[in-house]
PDB file of C-alpha atoms in Angstrom:
ATOM      1  CA  MET A   1      16.830  16.417  57.627  1.00 44.00           C
ATOM      2  CA  ASP A   2      16.464  15.234  54.017  1.00 57.00           C
ATOM      3  CA  LEU A   3      14.476  17.515  51.763  1.00 55.00           C
ATOM      4  CA  PRO A   4      11.504  16.045  49.877  1.00 67.00           C
ATOM      5  CA  SER A   5      12.164  14.821  46.347  1.00 78.00           C
ATOM      6  CA  SER A   6      11.902  17.459  43.631  1.00 90.00           C
ATOM      7  CA  CYS A   7      11.091  14.785  41.026  1.00 97.00           C
ATOM      8  CA  LYS A   8       7.685  14.914  39.327  1.00 97.00           C
ATOM      9  CA  THR A   9       6.122  11.533  38.520  1.00 97.00           C
ATOM     10  CA  VAL A  10       3.990  11.740  35.373  1.00 98.00           C
ATOM     11  CA  LEU A  11       1.546   8.913  34.706  1.00 97.00           C
ATOM     12  CA  ALA A  12       0.724   7.644  31.232  1.00 97.00           C
ATOM     13  CA  GLY A  13      -3.012   7.975  31.832  1.00 95.00           C
ATOM     14  CA  ALA A  14      -2.726  11.723  32.262  1.00 96.00           C
ATOM     15  CA  ILE A  15      -0.797  12.025  29.006  1.00 97.00           C
ATOM     16  CA  ALA A  16      -3.161   9.713  27.131  1.00 96.00           C
ATOM     17  CA  ARG A  17      -6.287  11.731  27.948  1.00 94.00           C
ATOM     18  CA  GLY A  18      -5.493  14.580  25.581  1.00 92.00           C
ATOM     19  CA  PHE A  19      -4.761  12.236  22.683  1.00 93.00           C
ATOM     20  CA  LEU A  20      -7.927  10.242  23.404  1.00 93.00           C
ATOM     21  CA  ALA A  21      -9.924  13.444  23.111  1.00 92.00           C
ATOM     22  CA  GLU A  22      -8.388  14.074  19.671  1.00 91.00           C
ATOM     23  CA  VAL A  23      -9.138  10.514  18.554  1.00 91.00           C
ATOM     24  CA  SER A  24     -12.737  10.692  19.811  1.00 89.00           C
ATOM     25  CA  ARG A  25     -13.286  13.986  18.031  1.00 91.00           C
ATOM     26  CA  ASP A  26     -12.030  12.659  14.699  1.00 91.00           C
ATOM     27  CA  LEU A  27     -13.909   9.360  15.080  1.00 89.00           C
ATOM     28  CA  SER A  28     -17.142  11.286  15.478  1.00 87.00           C
ATOM     29  CA  ILE A  29     -16.668  12.711  11.984  1.00 88.00           C
ATOM     30  CA  LEU A  30     -16.536   9.275  10.339  1.00 89.00           C
ATOM     31  CA  GLU A  31     -19.718   7.758   8.925  1.00 87.00           C
ATOM     32  CA  LYS A  32     -18.898   4.399  10.525  1.00 90.00           C
ATOM     33  CA  ALA A  33     -16.534   3.376  13.287  1.00 93.00           C
ATOM     34  CA  PRO A  34     -13.486   1.530  11.861  1.00 96.00           C
ATOM     35  CA  LEU A  35     -12.965  -2.166  12.620  1.00 97.00           C
ATOM     36  CA  LEU A  36      -9.646  -3.220  14.148  1.00 98.00           C
ATOM     37  CA  VAL A  37      -8.867  -6.949  14.046  1.00 98.00           C
ATOM     38  CA  GLY A  38      -6.315  -8.409  16.437  1.00 98.00           C
ATOM     39  CA  PHE A  39      -4.706 -11.816  16.010  1.00 98.00           C
ATOM     40  CA  LEU A  40      -3.534 -13.692  19.095  1.00 97.00           C
ATOM     41  CA  ALA A  41      -1.615 -16.875  18.299  1.00 96.00           C
ATOM     42  CA  ASN A  42       0.487 -17.396  21.418  1.00 93.00           C
ATOM     43  CA  SER A  43       0.202 -17.849  25.174  1.00 90.00           C
ATOM     44  CA  ASP A  44       2.442 -14.895  26.019  1.00 87.00           C
ATOM     45  CA  ASN A  45       1.080 -13.055  29.071  1.00 88.00           C
ATOM     46  CA  SER A  46       2.250  -9.647  27.860  1.00 84.00           C
ATOM     47  CA  ALA A  47       0.578 -10.193  24.487  1.00 90.00           C
ATOM     48  CA  ARG A  48      -2.670 -11.189  26.187  1.00 93.00           C
ATOM     49  CA  LEU A  49      -2.510  -8.137  28.438  1.00 90.00           C
ATOM     50  CA  TYR A  50      -1.894  -5.870  25.429  1.00 91.00           C
ATOM     51  CA  ALA A  51      -4.873  -7.452  23.649  1.00 94.00           C
ATOM     52  CA  ASP A  52      -7.095  -6.899  26.696  1.00 95.00           C
ATOM     53  CA  TRP A  53      -5.987  -3.258  26.917  1.00 91.00           C
ATOM     54  CA  THR A  54      -6.708  -2.807  23.223  1.00 94.00           C
ATOM     55  CA  ASN A  55     -10.189  -4.279  23.608  1.00 96.00           C
ATOM     56  CA  ARG A  56     -11.006  -2.102  26.604  1.00 94.00           C
ATOM     57  CA  THR A  57      -9.724   1.121  25.052  1.00 92.00           C
ATOM     58  CA  CYS A  58     -11.529   0.460  21.762  1.00 93.00           C
ATOM     59  CA  LYS A  59     -14.840  -0.132  23.531  1.00 92.00           C
ATOM     60  CA  GLU A  60     -14.444   2.988  25.631  1.00 90.00           C
ATOM     61  CA  ASN A  61     -13.799   5.125  22.541  1.00 90.00           C
ATOM     62  CA  GLY A  62     -16.271   3.823  19.978  1.00 90.00           C
ATOM     63  CA  VAL A  63     -13.874   1.691  17.902  1.00 95.00           C
ATOM     64  CA  ARG A  64     -14.978  -1.779  16.846  1.00 96.00           C
ATOM     65  CA  PHE A  65     -12.491  -4.458  17.870  1.00 97.00           C
ATOM     66  CA  GLU A  66     -12.391  -8.191  17.189  1.00 98.00           C
ATOM     67  CA  LEU A  67      -9.808 -10.405  18.884  1.00 97.00           C
ATOM     68  CA  ARG A  68      -9.294 -13.585  16.883  1.00 97.00           C
ATOM     69  CA  ASN A  69      -7.533 -16.433  18.677  1.00 97.00           C
ATOM     70  CA  VAL A  70      -5.907 -18.569  15.990  1.00 97.00           C
ATOM     71  CA  ASP A  71      -3.412 -21.393  15.676  1.00 97.00           C
ATOM     72  CA  ARG A  72      -0.017 -19.985  14.755  1.00 96.00           C
ATOM     73  CA  GLU A  73       0.280 -22.398  11.821  1.00 97.00           C
ATOM     74  CA  GLN A  74      -2.902 -20.870  10.371  1.00 97.00           C
ATOM     75  CA  LEU A  75      -2.068 -17.244  11.156  1.00 98.00           C
ATOM     76  CA  GLU A  76      -0.681 -16.445   7.696  1.00 98.00           C
ATOM     77  CA  GLU A  77      -3.918 -17.534   6.041  1.00 98.00           C
ATOM     78  CA  HIS A  78      -6.000 -15.516   8.513  1.00 98.00           C
ATOM     79  CA  ILE A  79      -3.941 -12.363   7.857  1.00 98.00           C
ATOM     80  CA  LEU A  80      -4.334 -12.756   4.100  1.00 98.00           C
ATOM     81  CA  ASP A  81      -8.095 -13.175   4.515  1.00 98.00           C
ATOM     82  CA  ALA A  82      -8.291 -10.011   6.633  1.00 98.00           C
ATOM     83  CA  ASN A  83      -6.282  -8.159   3.972  1.00 98.00           C
ATOM     84  CA  GLN A  84      -9.045  -8.928   1.469  1.00 98.00           C
ATOM     85  CA  ASP A  85     -11.918  -8.121   3.832  1.00 98.00           C
ATOM     86  CA  GLU A  86     -13.078  -4.593   3.026  1.00 95.00           C
ATOM     87  CA  SER A  87     -14.809  -4.298   6.406  1.00 96.00           C
ATOM     88  CA  VAL A  88     -11.447  -4.506   8.188  1.00 97.00           C
ATOM     89  CA  ALA A  89      -9.729  -1.134   8.591  1.00 97.00           C
ATOM     90  CA  GLY A  90      -6.706  -2.216  10.607  1.00 98.00           C
ATOM     91  CA  ILE A  91      -4.796  -5.360  11.593  1.00 98.00           C
ATOM     92  CA  ILE A  92      -2.649  -5.938  14.668  1.00 97.00           C
ATOM     93  CA  VAL A  93      -0.741  -9.148  15.392  1.00 97.00           C
ATOM     94  CA  TYR A  94       0.323  -9.774  18.971  1.00 95.00           C
ATOM     95  CA  TYR A  95       3.944 -10.911  18.832  1.00 92.00           C
ATOM     96  CA  PRO A  96       5.982 -12.984  19.432  1.00 91.00           C
ATOM     97  CA  ILE A  97       4.538 -15.847  17.394  1.00 94.00           C
ATOM     98  CA  PHE A  98       7.491 -18.039  16.363  1.00 94.00           C
ATOM     99  CA  ASN A  99      10.164 -15.781  17.896  1.00 89.00           C
ATOM    100  CA  ASN A 100      12.317 -16.066  14.782  1.00 91.00           C
ATOM    101  CA  ARG A 101      12.463 -14.726  11.218  1.00 92.00           C
ATOM    102  CA  GLN A 102       9.003 -16.118  10.575  1.00 95.00           C
ATOM    103  CA  ASP A 103       7.645 -13.260  12.672  1.00 94.00           C
ATOM    104  CA  GLN A 104       9.368 -10.768  10.363  1.00 93.00           C
ATOM    105  CA  TYR A 105       7.748 -12.465   7.383  1.00 96.00           C
ATOM    106  CA  LEU A 106       4.311 -12.167   8.991  1.00 97.00           C
ATOM    107  CA  GLN A 107       4.898  -8.457   9.540  1.00 95.00           C
ATOM    108  CA  GLN A 108       5.488  -8.020   5.807  1.00 96.00           C
ATOM    109  CA  ILE A 109       2.283  -9.705   4.609  1.00 97.00           C
ATOM    110  CA  VAL A 110      -0.090  -7.327   6.421  1.00 98.00           C
ATOM    111  CA  ASP A 111      -1.599  -5.040   3.780  1.00 97.00           C
ATOM    112  CA  VAL A 112       0.081  -1.624   3.887  1.00 96.00           C
ATOM    113  CA  SER A 113      -3.316   0.106   4.047  1.00 95.00           C
ATOM    114  CA  LYS A 114      -4.177  -1.898   7.198  1.00 97.00           C
ATOM    115  CA  ASP A 115      -0.781  -2.021   8.914  1.00 98.00           C
ATOM    116  CA  VAL A 116      -1.798  -0.234  12.105  1.00 97.00           C
ATOM    117  CA  GLU A 117       1.540  -1.055  13.771  1.00 96.00           C
ATOM    118  CA  GLY A 118       3.684   0.373  10.952  1.00 96.00           C
ATOM    119  CA  LEU A 119       5.862  -2.745  10.873  1.00 95.00           C
ATOM    120  CA  GLY A 120       5.788  -3.436   7.123  1.00 95.00           C
ATOM    121  CA  HIS A 121       8.690  -2.603   4.816  1.00 95.00           C
ATOM    122  CA  HIS A 122       7.124   0.529   3.304  1.00 95.00           C
ATOM    123  CA  TYR A 123       6.650   2.231   6.663  1.00 96.00           C
ATOM    124  CA  VAL A 124       9.931   0.961   8.121  1.00 96.00           C
ATOM    125  CA  PHE A 125      11.811   2.276   5.065  1.00 97.00           C
ATOM    126  CA  ASN A 126      10.175   5.685   5.460  1.00 96.00           C
ATOM    127  CA  MET A 127      11.008   5.751   9.168  1.00 96.00           C
ATOM    128  CA  TYR A 128      14.716   5.054   8.752  1.00 96.00           C
ATOM    129  CA  GLN A 129      15.048   7.292   5.688  1.00 96.00           C
ATOM    130  CA  ASN A 130      13.312  10.157   7.515  1.00 96.00           C
ATOM    131  CA  ILE A 131      10.471  10.254   4.978  1.00 96.00           C
ATOM    132  CA  ARG A 132       7.528  11.594   6.928  1.00 95.00           C
ATOM    133  CA  PHE A 133       4.729  11.695   4.352  1.00 93.00           C
ATOM    134  CA  LEU A 134       3.170   9.222   1.937  1.00 91.00           C
ATOM    135  CA  ASP A 135       2.232  11.791  -0.712  1.00 90.00           C
ATOM    136  CA  THR A 136       4.002  14.630  -2.485  1.00 90.00           C
ATOM    137  CA  ASP A 137       1.488  17.167  -1.168  1.00 90.00           C
ATOM    138  CA  GLN A 138       2.466  16.135   2.377  1.00 89.00           C
ATOM    139  CA  THR A 139      -1.110  15.673   3.570  1.00 89.00           C
ATOM    140  CA  GLN A 140      -0.822  12.017   4.632  1.00 91.00           C
ATOM    141  CA  LYS A 141       1.715  11.154   7.297  1.00 91.00           C
ATOM    142  CA  SER A 142       3.496   7.814   7.289  1.00 95.00           C
ATOM    143  CA  ILE A 143       2.585   5.301  10.009  1.00 97.00           C
ATOM    144  CA  LEU A 144       5.032   4.861  12.892  1.00 97.00           C
ATOM    145  CA  PRO A 145       5.317   1.874  15.285  1.00 96.00           C
ATOM    146  CA  CYS A 146       3.050   2.402  18.290  1.00 96.00           C
ATOM    147  CA  THR A 147       5.532   2.104  21.165  1.00 95.00           C
ATOM    148  CA  PRO A 148       8.255   4.377  19.721  1.00 97.00           C
ATOM    149  CA  LEU A 149       5.517   6.827  18.730  1.00 98.00           C
ATOM    150  CA  ALA A 150       4.183   6.760  22.291  1.00 98.00           C
ATOM    151  CA  VAL A 151       7.618   7.726  23.647  1.00 98.00           C
ATOM    152  CA  ILE A 152       7.810  10.598  21.161  1.00 98.00           C
ATOM    153  CA  LYS A 153       4.389  11.888  22.210  1.00 98.00           C
ATOM    154  CA  ILE A 154       5.395  11.652  25.869  1.00 98.00           C
ATOM    155  CA  LEU A 155       8.507  13.727  25.157  1.00 98.00           C
ATOM    156  CA  GLU A 156       6.338  16.264  23.341  1.00 98.00           C
ATOM    157  CA  TYR A 157       3.966  16.376  26.315  1.00 97.00           C
ATOM    158  CA  LEU A 158       6.930  16.957  28.640  1.00 98.00           C
ATOM    159  CA  ARG A 159       8.067  19.785  26.327  1.00 97.00           C
ATOM    160  CA  VAL A 160      11.394  18.192  25.588  1.00 98.00           C
ATOM    161  CA  TYR A 161      10.622  18.987  21.956  1.00 98.00           C
ATOM    162  CA  ASN A 162      11.396  22.667  21.343  1.00 98.00           C
ATOM    163  CA  THR A 163       8.507  24.068  19.295  1.00 97.00           C
ATOM    164  CA  ILE A 164      10.459  27.232  18.505  1.00 98.00           C
ATOM    165  CA  LEU A 165      12.684  25.145  16.215  1.00 98.00           C
ATOM    166  CA  PRO A 166      11.509  23.951  12.781  1.00 97.00           C
ATOM    167  CA  TYR A 167       9.522  20.707  12.538  1.00 95.00           C
ATOM    168  CA  GLY A 168      12.007  17.846  12.268  1.00 96.00           C
ATOM    169  CA  ASN A 169      14.735  19.611  14.257  1.00 97.00           C
ATOM    170  CA  ARG A 170      13.013  20.046  17.609  1.00 98.00           C
ATOM    171  CA  LEU A 171      15.281  17.731  19.621  1.00 98.00           C
ATOM    172  CA  PHE A 172      18.447  19.533  18.550  1.00 98.00           C
ATOM    173  CA  GLY A 173      20.671  20.059  21.586  1.00 97.00           C
ATOM    174  CA  HIS A 174      19.361  17.051  23.517  1.00 98.00           C
ATOM    175  CA  SER A 175      21.367  13.940  24.340  1.00 98.00           C
ATOM    176  CA  ILE A 176      19.294  10.811  24.949  1.00 98.00           C
ATOM    177  CA  THR A 177      20.294   7.355  26.151  1.00 98.00           C
ATOM    178  CA  ILE A 178      18.070   4.389  25.226  1.00 98.00           C
ATOM    179  CA  VAL A 179      18.740   1.097  27.010  1.00 98.00           C
ATOM    180  CA  ASN A 180      17.260  -1.341  24.468  1.00 96.00           C
ATOM    181  CA  ARG A 181      18.124  -1.890  20.802  1.00 96.00           C
ATOM    182  CA  SER A 182      15.446  -4.352  19.758  1.00 92.00           C
ATOM    183  CA  GLU A 183      14.224  -4.187  16.171  1.00 90.00           C
ATOM    184  CA  VAL A 184      10.675  -3.612  17.410  1.00 89.00           C
ATOM    185  CA  VAL A 185      11.227  -0.677  19.797  1.00 95.00           C
ATOM    186  CA  GLY A 186      14.783   0.320  20.680  1.00 97.00           C
ATOM    187  CA  ARG A 187      16.360   0.748  17.260  1.00 97.00           C
ATOM    188  CA  PRO A 188      13.319   2.447  15.645  1.00 97.00           C
ATOM    189  CA  LEU A 189      13.061   4.812  18.608  1.00 98.00           C
ATOM    190  CA  ALA A 190      16.753   5.737  18.364  1.00 98.00           C
ATOM    191  CA  ALA A 191      16.360   6.449  14.647  1.00 98.00           C
ATOM    192  CA  LEU A 192      13.235   8.562  15.124  1.00 98.00           C
ATOM    193  CA  LEU A 193      14.722  10.679  17.906  1.00 98.00           C
ATOM    194  CA  ALA A 194      17.963  11.162  15.977  1.00 98.00           C
ATOM    195  CA  ASN A 195      16.001  12.147  12.866  1.00 98.00           C
ATOM    196  CA  ASP A 196      14.322  14.787  15.035  1.00 98.00           C
ATOM    197  CA  GLY A 197      17.741  16.232  15.902  1.00 98.00           C
ATOM    198  CA  ALA A 198      18.825  14.472  19.097  1.00 98.00           C
ATOM    199  CA  CYS A 199      22.171  12.841  19.769  1.00 98.00           C
ATOM    200  CA  VAL A 200      21.062   9.334  20.764  1.00 98.00           C
ATOM    201  CA  TYR A 201      23.133   6.698  22.516  1.00 98.00           C
ATOM    202  CA  SER A 202      21.668   3.241  21.929  1.00 98.00           C
ATOM    203  CA  VAL A 203      22.792   0.697  24.520  1.00 98.00           C
ATOM    204  CA  ASP A 204      22.469  -3.082  24.576  1.00 96.00           C
ATOM    205  CA  VAL A 205      24.558  -6.026  25.737  1.00 94.00           C
ATOM    206  CA  SER A 206      26.855  -5.699  22.697  1.00 94.00           C
ATOM    207  CA  GLY A 207      27.825  -2.099  23.394  1.00 97.00           C
ATOM    208  CA  VAL A 208      26.890   1.467  22.475  1.00 98.00           C
ATOM    209  CA  GLN A 209      25.911   2.974  19.127  1.00 98.00           C
ATOM    210  CA  GLN A 210      25.442   6.670  18.487  1.00 98.00           C
ATOM    211  CA  PHE A 211      22.558   7.778  16.277  1.00 98.00           C
ATOM    212  CA  THR A 212      22.970  11.327  15.000  1.00 98.00           C
ATOM    213  CA  ARG A 213      22.382  13.572  12.005  1.00 97.00           C
ATOM    214  CA  GLY A 214      25.975  14.736  12.219  1.00 95.00           C
ATOM    215  CA  GLU A 215      27.513  18.019  13.245  1.00 95.00           C
ATOM    216  CA  CYS A 216      24.809  20.669  13.746  1.00 95.00           C
ATOM    217  CA  ILE A 217      22.269  18.158  12.317  1.00 96.00           C
ATOM    218  CA  ARG A 218      23.254  19.048   8.751  1.00 95.00           C
ATOM    219  CA  LYS A 219      22.409  15.607   7.359  1.00 96.00           C
ATOM    220  CA  LYS A 220      18.926  14.721   6.100  1.00 95.00           C
ATOM    221  CA  GLN A 221      18.748  11.473   8.049  1.00 95.00           C
ATOM    222  CA  HIS A 222      20.560   9.813  10.905  1.00 97.00           C
ATOM    223  CA  GLU A 223      23.783   7.857  10.710  1.00 97.00           C
ATOM    224  CA  VAL A 224      24.985   5.183  13.135  1.00 98.00           C
ATOM    225  CA  ILE A 225      28.439   5.267  14.710  1.00 98.00           C
ATOM    226  CA  GLU A 226      29.903   2.424  16.756  1.00 97.00           C
ATOM    227  CA  LYS A 227      31.244   3.780  20.054  1.00 98.00           C
ATOM    228  CA  GLU A 228      34.110   1.393  20.601  1.00 96.00           C
ATOM    229  CA  SER A 229      34.794   0.506  24.245  1.00 96.00           C
ATOM    230  CA  TRP A 230      31.865   2.659  25.433  1.00 98.00           C
ATOM    231  CA  SER A 231      29.350   1.416  27.976  1.00 97.00           C
ATOM    232  CA  LEU A 232      26.306   2.775  29.782  1.00 98.00           C
ATOM    233  CA  ALA A 233      28.694   4.462  32.217  1.00 98.00           C
ATOM    234  CA  ASP A 234      30.051   6.640  29.379  1.00 98.00           C
ATOM    235  CA  CYS A 235      26.808   7.856  27.840  1.00 98.00           C
ATOM    236  CA  ALA A 236      24.245   8.024  30.657  1.00 98.00           C
ATOM    237  CA  PRO A 237      25.951  10.948  32.482  1.00 98.00           C
ATOM    238  CA  LEU A 238      25.894  12.921  29.195  1.00 98.00           C
ATOM    239  CA  SER A 239      22.167  12.492  28.680  1.00 98.00           C
ATOM    240  CA  ASP A 240      19.347  14.776  29.771  1.00 98.00           C
ATOM    241  CA  VAL A 241      16.830  12.045  28.870  1.00 98.00           C
ATOM    242  CA  VAL A 242      17.198   8.342  29.727  1.00 98.00           C
ATOM    243  CA  ILE A 243      14.739   5.793  28.299  1.00 98.00           C
ATOM    244  CA  SER A 244      14.906   2.163  29.393  1.00 98.00           C
ATOM    245  CA  GLY A 245      13.046  -0.920  28.217  1.00 96.00           C
ATOM    246  CA  VAL A 246      15.009  -3.995  29.241  1.00 95.00           C
ATOM    247  CA  PRO A 247      12.658  -7.002  29.573  1.00 89.00           C
ATOM    248  CA  GLY A 248      12.654  -9.111  32.710  1.00 83.00           C
ATOM    249  CA  ASP A 249      13.146  -8.176  36.337  1.00 85.00           C
ATOM    250  CA  VAL A 250      16.929  -8.591  36.570  1.00 89.00           C
ATOM    251  CA  PHE A 251      18.101  -5.266  35.087  1.00 94.00           C
ATOM    252  CA  LYS A 252      17.930  -2.128  37.185  1.00 95.00           C
ATOM    253  CA  PHE A 253      19.313   1.133  35.843  1.00 97.00           C
ATOM    254  CA  PRO A 254      22.294   2.242  37.979  1.00 97.00           C
ATOM    255  CA  ILE A 255      20.957   5.507  39.361  1.00 97.00           C
ATOM    256  CA  HIS A 256      24.415   6.816  40.249  1.00 97.00           C
ATOM    257  CA  LEU A 257      25.043   7.211  36.489  1.00 98.00           C
ATOM    258  CA  LEU A 258      22.108   9.586  36.047  1.00 98.00           C
ATOM    259  CA  ARG A 259      22.752  13.212  35.319  1.00 97.00           C
ATOM    260  CA  GLU A 260      21.019  15.395  37.930  1.00 97.00           C
ATOM    261  CA  GLY A 261      17.666  16.603  36.623  1.00 97.00           C
ATOM    262  CA  ALA A 262      17.429  14.007  33.859  1.00 98.00           C
ATOM    263  CA  ILE A 263      14.065  12.871  32.532  1.00 98.00           C
ATOM    264  CA  CYS A 264      13.576   9.111  32.930  1.00 98.00           C
ATOM    265  CA  ILE A 265      11.062   6.992  31.020  1.00 98.00           C
ATOM    266  CA  ASN A 266      10.455   3.278  31.538  1.00 97.00           C
ATOM    267  CA  PHE A 267       8.807   1.253  28.758  1.00 95.00           C
ATOM    268  CA  SER A 268       9.523  -2.229  30.074  1.00 92.00           C
ATOM    269  CA  SER A 269       6.710  -4.257  31.638  1.00 85.00           C
ATOM    270  CA  GLU A 270       9.107  -4.508  34.579  1.00 86.00           C
ATOM    271  CA  LYS A 271      10.331  -1.380  36.321  1.00 91.00           C
ATOM    272  CA  ASN A 272      13.870  -0.683  35.091  1.00 96.00           C
ATOM    273  CA  PHE A 273      14.263   2.207  37.554  1.00 97.00           C
ATOM    274  CA  GLY A 274      14.177   1.755  41.304  1.00 94.00           C
ATOM    275  CA  LEU A 275      12.380   4.207  43.592  1.00 92.00           C
ATOM    276  CA  GLU A 276      15.689   5.984  44.183  1.00 96.00           C
ATOM    277  CA  VAL A 277      15.394   7.433  40.667  1.00 97.00           C
ATOM    278  CA  LYS A 278      13.274  10.183  42.208  1.00 96.00           C
ATOM    279  CA  GLN A 279      16.302  11.420  44.126  1.00 94.00           C
ATOM    280  CA  LYS A 280      18.090  12.478  40.910  1.00 96.00           C
ATOM    281  CA  ALA A 281      15.547  12.737  38.078  1.00 98.00           C
ATOM    282  CA  SER A 282      13.453  15.829  37.464  1.00 98.00           C
ATOM    283  CA  ILE A 283      10.638  13.875  35.777  1.00 98.00           C
ATOM    284  CA  TYR A 284       9.902  10.164  35.941  1.00 98.00           C
ATOM    285  CA  VAL A 285       7.432   8.321  33.698  1.00 98.00           C
ATOM    286  CA  PRO A 286       7.109   4.790  35.165  1.00 97.00           C
ATOM    287  CA  ALA A 287       5.081   3.243  32.314  1.00 96.00           C
ATOM    288  CA  ILE A 288       3.824   4.148  28.845  1.00 96.00           C
ATOM    289  CA  GLY A 289       1.240   1.437  28.061  1.00 93.00           C
ATOM    290  CA  LYS A 290      -1.842   3.655  28.064  1.00 93.00           C
ATOM    291  CA  VAL A 291      -0.216   6.066  25.618  1.00 96.00           C
ATOM    292  CA  THR A 292       0.842   3.161  23.379  1.00 95.00           C
ATOM    293  CA  ILE A 293      -2.767   1.948  23.112  1.00 94.00           C
ATOM    294  CA  VAL A 294      -3.939   5.431  22.156  1.00 95.00           C
ATOM    295  CA  MET A 295      -1.250   5.593  19.465  1.00 96.00           C
ATOM    296  CA  LEU A 296      -2.677   2.346  18.091  1.00 96.00           C
ATOM    297  CA  LEU A 297      -6.103   4.007  17.760  1.00 96.00           C
ATOM    298  CA  ARG A 298      -4.460   7.096  16.326  1.00 95.00           C
ATOM    299  CA  ASN A 299      -2.741   5.000  13.658  1.00 97.00           C
ATOM    300  CA  LEU A 300      -6.028   3.234  12.877  1.00 97.00           C
ATOM    301  CA  LEU A 301      -7.734   6.564  12.406  1.00 95.00           C
ATOM    302  CA  ARG A 302      -4.885   7.794  10.197  1.00 94.00           C
ATOM    303  CA  LEU A 303      -5.130   4.681   8.001  1.00 95.00           C
ATOM    304  CA  THR A 304      -8.865   5.277   7.654  1.00 93.00           C
ATOM    305  CA  GLN A 305      -8.306   8.923   6.729  1.00 89.00           C
ATOM    306  CA  ASN A 306      -5.576   7.999   4.264  1.00 87.00           C
ATOM    307  CA  LYS A 307      -7.825   5.403   2.599  1.00 85.00           C
ATOM    308  CA  HIS A 308     -10.543   7.965   2.039  1.00 76.00           C
ATOM    309  CA  GLY A 309      -8.119  10.663   0.939  1.00 71.00           C
ATOM    310  CA  LYS A 310      -8.833  12.862   3.913  1.00 59.00           C
ATOM    311  CA  THR A 311      -6.205  15.092   5.472  1.00 53.00           C
ATOM    312  CA  SER A 312      -5.372  14.083   8.996  1.00 49.00           C
ATOM    313  CA  ILE A 313      -5.953  16.881  11.486  1.00 44.00           C
ATOM    314  CA  MET A 314      -3.902  15.245  14.237  1.00 48.00           C
TER     315      MET A 314
END
């Protein structure tokens, strides 16, 4: 007779609750709830769903939220107006808009003090260069993109991060495979985890790249090494954590490649892992959306604290 699965399924809602409590506590200290403005300029179902989640979570936690449906040809002007509006504390744009370099341009025109997604050049530069603070006194943390940050917080919750080690080195000794190398999630996530000490294998249709801070993590920031002729079959069995976010319903992670006892996290809107993942994984996180939304509020609160020169307590 087959024994029951030893895999623990961890839901995003359970993880999000603790962070929501922190956000609610810090919001209660503010004189006025911050205003988050969202711009929706497409008919993408995932973008609409994300906007609806944002609206619901903001209302439930005392954050003011305005969703502005605009024509994509007028979006630039609307962003610039919101930049100048002192009542607006944070701006989020629901991508894709043009699905080309124009989207990258729009990311750069959001005022740095209102860039709740951390997609502008200043924050992206800090992220890749492993610069964690905005000030020399190290009281104001840089803003990180919401989805990669959500994955990091999930790994912290699961105690993959070793708190005995110094801050910035707490993933040392872990090997992590990420199936996705998009500029929005996959690549930033690989860089962040490598900067925290992990050996990260980044996989996409073009091959495998290794993100690492070198031997015994002696380097200040990560470097990227092309793993010639490598595929998912080479790196997945080496990894104690596997994170997958391939869009669409065609890709399914080949479970036979999983290392026994691996931690598996899915961040695609479609399930990249079949139910059989529970036969090999020790922990399975099937979705991260609720944590991502909380990280959005967390970033909004941090921007508000930074603007007023207050030290973040989160």
